[in-house]
Tab-separated table of N, CA and C in Angstrom:
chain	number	residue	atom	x	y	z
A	292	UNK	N	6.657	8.252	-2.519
A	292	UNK	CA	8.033	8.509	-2.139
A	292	UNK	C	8.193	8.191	-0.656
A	293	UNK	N	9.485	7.779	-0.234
A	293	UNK	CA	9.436	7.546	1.272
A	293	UNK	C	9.733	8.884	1.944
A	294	UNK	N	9.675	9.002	3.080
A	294	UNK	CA	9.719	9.912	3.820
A	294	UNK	C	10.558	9.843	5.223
A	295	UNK	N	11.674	10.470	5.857
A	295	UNK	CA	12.230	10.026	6.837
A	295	UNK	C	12.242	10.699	8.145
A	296	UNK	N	11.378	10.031	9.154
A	296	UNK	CA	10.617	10.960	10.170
A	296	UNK	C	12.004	10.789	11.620
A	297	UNK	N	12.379	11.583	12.010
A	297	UNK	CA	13.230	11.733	13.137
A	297	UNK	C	12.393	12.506	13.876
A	298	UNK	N	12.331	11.783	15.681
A	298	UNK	CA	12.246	12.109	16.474
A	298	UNK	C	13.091	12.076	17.259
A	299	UNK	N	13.522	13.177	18.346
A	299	UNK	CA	14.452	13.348	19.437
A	299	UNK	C	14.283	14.462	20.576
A	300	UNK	N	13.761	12.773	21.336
A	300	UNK	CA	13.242	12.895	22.531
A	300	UNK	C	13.500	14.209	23.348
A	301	UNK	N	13.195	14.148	24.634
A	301	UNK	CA	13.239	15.002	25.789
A	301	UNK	C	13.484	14.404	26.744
A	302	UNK	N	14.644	14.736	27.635
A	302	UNK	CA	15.242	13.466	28.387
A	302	UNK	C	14.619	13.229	29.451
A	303	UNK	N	14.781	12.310	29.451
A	303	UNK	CA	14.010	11.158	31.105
A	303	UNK	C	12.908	10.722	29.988
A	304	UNK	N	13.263	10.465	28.903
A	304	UNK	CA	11.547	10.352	28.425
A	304	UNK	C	11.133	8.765	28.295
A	305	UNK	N	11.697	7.652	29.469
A	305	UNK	CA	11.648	6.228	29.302
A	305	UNK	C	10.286	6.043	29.590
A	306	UNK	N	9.395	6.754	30.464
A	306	UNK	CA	8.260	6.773	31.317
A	306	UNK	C	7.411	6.939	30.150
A	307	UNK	N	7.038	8.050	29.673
A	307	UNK	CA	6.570	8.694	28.370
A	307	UNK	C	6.461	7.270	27.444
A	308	UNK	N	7.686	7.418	27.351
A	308	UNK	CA	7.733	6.322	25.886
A	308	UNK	C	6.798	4.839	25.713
A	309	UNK	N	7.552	4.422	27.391
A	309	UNK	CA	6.208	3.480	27.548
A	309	UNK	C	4.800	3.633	27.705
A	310	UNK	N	4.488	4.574	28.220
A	310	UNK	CA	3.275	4.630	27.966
A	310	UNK	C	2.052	4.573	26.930
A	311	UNK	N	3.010	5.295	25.820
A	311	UNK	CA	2.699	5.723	24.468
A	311	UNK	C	2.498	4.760	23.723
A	312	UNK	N	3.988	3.833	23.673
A	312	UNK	CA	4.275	2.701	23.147
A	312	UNK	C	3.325	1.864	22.557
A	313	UNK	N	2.595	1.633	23.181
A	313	UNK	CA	1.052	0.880	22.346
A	313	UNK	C	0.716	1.200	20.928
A	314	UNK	N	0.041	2.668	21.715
A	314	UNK	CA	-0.479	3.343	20.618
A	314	UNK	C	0.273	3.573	19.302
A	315	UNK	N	1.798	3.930	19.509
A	315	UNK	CA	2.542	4.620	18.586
A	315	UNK	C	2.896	2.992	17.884
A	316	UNK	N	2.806	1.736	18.377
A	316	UNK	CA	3.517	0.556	17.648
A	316	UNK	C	2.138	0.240	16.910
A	317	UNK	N	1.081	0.287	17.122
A	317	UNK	CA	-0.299	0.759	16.565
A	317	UNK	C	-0.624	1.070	14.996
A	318	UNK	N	0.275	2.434	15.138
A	318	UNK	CA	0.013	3.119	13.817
A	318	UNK	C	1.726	2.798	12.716
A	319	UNK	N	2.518	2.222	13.744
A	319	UNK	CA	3.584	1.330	12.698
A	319	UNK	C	3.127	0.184	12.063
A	320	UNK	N	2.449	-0.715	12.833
A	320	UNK	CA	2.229	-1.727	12.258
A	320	UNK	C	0.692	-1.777	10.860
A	321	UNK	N	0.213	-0.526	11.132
A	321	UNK	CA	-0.529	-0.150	10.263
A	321	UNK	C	0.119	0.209	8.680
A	322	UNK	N	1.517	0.752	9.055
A	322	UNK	CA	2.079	1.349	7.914
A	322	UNK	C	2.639	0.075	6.963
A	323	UNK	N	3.091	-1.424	7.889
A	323	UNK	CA	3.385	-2.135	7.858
A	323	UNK	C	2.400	-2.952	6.856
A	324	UNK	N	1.568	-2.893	7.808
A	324	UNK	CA	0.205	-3.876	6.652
A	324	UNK	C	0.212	-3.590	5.538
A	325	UNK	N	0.265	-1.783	5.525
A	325	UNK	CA	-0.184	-1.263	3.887
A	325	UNK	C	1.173	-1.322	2.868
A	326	UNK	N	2.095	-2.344	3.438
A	326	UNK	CA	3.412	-1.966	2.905
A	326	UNK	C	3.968	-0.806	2.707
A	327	UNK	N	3.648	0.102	3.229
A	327	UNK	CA	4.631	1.648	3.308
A	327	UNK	C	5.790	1.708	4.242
A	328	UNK	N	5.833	0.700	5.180
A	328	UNK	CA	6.906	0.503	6.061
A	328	UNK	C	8.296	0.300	5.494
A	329	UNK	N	9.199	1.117	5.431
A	329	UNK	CA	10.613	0.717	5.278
A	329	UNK	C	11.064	-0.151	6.202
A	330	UNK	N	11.606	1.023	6.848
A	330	UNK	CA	12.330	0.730	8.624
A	330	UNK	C	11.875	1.594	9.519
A	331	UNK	N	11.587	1.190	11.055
A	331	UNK	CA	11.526	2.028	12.158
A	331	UNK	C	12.321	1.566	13.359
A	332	UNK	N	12.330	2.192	14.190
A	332	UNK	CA	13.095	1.543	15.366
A	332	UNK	C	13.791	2.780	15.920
A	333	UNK	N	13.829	2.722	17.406
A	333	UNK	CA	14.354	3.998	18.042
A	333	UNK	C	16.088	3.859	18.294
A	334	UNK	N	16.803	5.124	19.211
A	334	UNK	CA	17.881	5.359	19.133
A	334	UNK	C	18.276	4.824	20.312
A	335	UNK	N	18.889	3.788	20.676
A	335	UNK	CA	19.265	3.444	22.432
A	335	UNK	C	20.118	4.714	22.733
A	336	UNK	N	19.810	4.992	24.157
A	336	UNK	CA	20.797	6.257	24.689
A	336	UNK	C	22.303	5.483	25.477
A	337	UNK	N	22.379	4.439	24.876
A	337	UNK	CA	23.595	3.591	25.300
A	337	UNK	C	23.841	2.408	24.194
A	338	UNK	N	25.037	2.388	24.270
A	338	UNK	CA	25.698	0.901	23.094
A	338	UNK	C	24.810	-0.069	23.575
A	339	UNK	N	23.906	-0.276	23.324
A	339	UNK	CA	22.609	-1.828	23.664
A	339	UNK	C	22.035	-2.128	22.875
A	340	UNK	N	21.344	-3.310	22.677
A	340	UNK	CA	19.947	-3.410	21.699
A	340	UNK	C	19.230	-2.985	22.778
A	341	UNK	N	19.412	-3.517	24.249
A	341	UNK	CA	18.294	-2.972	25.309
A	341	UNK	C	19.127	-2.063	25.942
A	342	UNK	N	18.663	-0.615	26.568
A	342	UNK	CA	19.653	0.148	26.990
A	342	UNK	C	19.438	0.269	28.962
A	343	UNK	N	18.070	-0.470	29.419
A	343	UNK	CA	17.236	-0.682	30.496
A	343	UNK	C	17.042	0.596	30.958
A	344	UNK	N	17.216	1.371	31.611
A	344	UNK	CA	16.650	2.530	32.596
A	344	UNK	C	17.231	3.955	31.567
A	345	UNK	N	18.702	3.428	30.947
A	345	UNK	CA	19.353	4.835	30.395
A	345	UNK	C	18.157	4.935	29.063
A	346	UNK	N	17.546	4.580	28.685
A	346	UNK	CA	16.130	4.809	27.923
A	346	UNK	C	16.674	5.067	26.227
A	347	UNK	N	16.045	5.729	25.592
A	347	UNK	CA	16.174	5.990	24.269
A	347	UNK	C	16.543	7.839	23.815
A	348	UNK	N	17.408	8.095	22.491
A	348	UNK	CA	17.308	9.327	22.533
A	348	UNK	C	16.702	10.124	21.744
A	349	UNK	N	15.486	9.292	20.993
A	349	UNK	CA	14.994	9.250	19.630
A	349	UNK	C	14.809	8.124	18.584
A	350	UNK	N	13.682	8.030	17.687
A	350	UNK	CA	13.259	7.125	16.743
A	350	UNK	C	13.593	7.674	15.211
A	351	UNK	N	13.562	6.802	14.482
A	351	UNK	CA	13.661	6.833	12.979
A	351	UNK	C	12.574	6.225	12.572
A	352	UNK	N	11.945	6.841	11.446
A	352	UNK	CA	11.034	6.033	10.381
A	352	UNK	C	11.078	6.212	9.241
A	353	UNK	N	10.847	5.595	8.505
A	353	UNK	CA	11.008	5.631	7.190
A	353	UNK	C	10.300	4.815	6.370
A	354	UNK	N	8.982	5.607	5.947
A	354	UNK	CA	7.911	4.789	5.318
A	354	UNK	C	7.376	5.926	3.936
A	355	UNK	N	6.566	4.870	3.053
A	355	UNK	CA	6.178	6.003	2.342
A	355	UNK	C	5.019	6.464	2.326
A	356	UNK	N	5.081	7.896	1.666
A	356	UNK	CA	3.513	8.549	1.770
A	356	UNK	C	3.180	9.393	0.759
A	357	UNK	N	2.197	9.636	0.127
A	357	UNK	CA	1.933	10.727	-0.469
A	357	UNK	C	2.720	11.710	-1.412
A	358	UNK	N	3.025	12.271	0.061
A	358	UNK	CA	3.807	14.075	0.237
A	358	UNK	C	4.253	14.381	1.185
A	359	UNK	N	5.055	15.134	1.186
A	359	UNK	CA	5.893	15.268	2.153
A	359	UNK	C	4.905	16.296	3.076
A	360	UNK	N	4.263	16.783	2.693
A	360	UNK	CA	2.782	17.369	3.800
A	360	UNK	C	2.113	16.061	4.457
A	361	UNK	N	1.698	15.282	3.404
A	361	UNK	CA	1.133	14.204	4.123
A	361	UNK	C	1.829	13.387	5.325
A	362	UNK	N	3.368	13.173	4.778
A	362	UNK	CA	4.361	12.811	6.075
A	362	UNK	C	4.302	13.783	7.202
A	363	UNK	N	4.437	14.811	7.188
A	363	UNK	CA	4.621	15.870	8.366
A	363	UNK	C	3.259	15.836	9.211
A	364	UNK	N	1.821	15.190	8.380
A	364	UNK	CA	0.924	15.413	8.955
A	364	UNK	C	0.483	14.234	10.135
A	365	UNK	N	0.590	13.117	9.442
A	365	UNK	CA	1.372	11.875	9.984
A	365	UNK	C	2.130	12.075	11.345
A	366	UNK	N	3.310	12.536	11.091
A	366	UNK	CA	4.823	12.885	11.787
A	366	UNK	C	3.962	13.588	13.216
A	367	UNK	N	3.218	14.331	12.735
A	367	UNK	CA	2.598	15.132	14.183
A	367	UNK	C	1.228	14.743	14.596
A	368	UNK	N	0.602	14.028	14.366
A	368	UNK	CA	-0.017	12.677	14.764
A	368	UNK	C	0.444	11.951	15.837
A	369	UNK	N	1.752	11.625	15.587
A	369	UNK	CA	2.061	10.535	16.552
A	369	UNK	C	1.527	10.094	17.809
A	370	UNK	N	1.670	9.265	18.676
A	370	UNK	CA	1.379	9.326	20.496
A	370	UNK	C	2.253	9.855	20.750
A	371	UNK	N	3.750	9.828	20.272
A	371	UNK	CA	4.805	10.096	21.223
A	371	UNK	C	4.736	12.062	21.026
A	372	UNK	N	4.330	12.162	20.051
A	372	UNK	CA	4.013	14.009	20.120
A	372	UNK	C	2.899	14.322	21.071
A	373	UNK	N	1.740	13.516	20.954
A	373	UNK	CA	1.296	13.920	22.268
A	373	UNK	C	1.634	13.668	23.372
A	374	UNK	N	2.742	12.928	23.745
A	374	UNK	CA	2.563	12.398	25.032
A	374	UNK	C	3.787	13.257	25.527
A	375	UNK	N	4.782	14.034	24.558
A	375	UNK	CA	5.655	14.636	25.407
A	375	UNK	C	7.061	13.995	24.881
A	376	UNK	N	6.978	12.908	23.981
A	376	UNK	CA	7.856	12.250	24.178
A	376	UNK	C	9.002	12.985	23.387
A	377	UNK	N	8.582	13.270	22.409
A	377	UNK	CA	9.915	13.808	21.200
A	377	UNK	C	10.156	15.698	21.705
A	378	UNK	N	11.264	16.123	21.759
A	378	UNK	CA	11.342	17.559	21.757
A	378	UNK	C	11.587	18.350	20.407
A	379	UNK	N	11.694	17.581	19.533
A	379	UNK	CA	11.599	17.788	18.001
A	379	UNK	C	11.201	16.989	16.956
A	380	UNK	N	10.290	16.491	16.314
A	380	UNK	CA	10.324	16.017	15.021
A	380	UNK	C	10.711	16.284	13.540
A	381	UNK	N	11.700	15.677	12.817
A	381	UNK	CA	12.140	16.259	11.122
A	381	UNK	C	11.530	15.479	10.468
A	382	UNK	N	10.831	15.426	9.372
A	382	UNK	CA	10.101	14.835	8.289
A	382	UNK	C	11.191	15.617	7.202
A	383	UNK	N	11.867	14.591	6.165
A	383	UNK	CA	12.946	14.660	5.039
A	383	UNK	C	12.524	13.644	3.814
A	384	UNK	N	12.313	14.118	2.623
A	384	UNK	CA	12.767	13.071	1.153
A	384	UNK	C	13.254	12.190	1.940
A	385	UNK	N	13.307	11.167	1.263
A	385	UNK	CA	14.189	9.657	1.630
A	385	UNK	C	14.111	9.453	0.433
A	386	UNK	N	15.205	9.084	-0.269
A	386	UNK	CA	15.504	8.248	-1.538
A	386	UNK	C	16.303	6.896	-1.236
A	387	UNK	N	15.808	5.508	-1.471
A	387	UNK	CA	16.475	4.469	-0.875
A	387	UNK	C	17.372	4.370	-1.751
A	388	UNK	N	18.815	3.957	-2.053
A	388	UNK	CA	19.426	3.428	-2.864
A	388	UNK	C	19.709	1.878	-2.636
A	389	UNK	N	20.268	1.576	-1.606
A	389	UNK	CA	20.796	0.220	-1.545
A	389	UNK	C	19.783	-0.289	-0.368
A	390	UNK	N	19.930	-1.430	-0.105
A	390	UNK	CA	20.081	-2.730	-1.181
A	390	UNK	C	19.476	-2.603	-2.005
């Protein structure tokens, strides 16, 4: 089943994010290989594809796993949980309908 992981950040967190960034595009592109990857991609904190300094206000993912334990376990894994970056993570069902 997929699983839909929201993170949202802690502000000023552009510094953080890059740092992390490696690591955390790391274990996407892993999800990617194994085809569990839906969609990911973060929240610009401004109308941009690039938002430059005003940074991000949170990511979406949406891949599948297991269980929804197994997602949450995942979910708090991340780099960006260790690094400070998210001030909350939600792990939710995802049921895709369309396309």
């Amino acid at each position: 089943m997929y699983y839909a992981v929201s993170g949202r950040d802690v502000p000023d967190s552009l510094s953080k994010r890059q740092a992390a960034r490696p690591a955390h595009l790391a274990r996407l592109e892993q999800l990617k290989n194994e085809g569990r990857l839906l969609a990911a991609g973060p929240h610009p904190a401004i109308d941009a594809d690039d938002p430059g300094p005003a940074g991000f206000t949170g990511s979406l993912i949406i891949a599948e796993f297991d269980s929804l334990d197994d997602a949450r376990a995942w979910a708090e894994a991340d780099p960006y949980v260790a690094a400070g970056v998210y001030a909350e993570v939600s792990v939710l069902p995802f049921r895709k309908v369309l396309p």
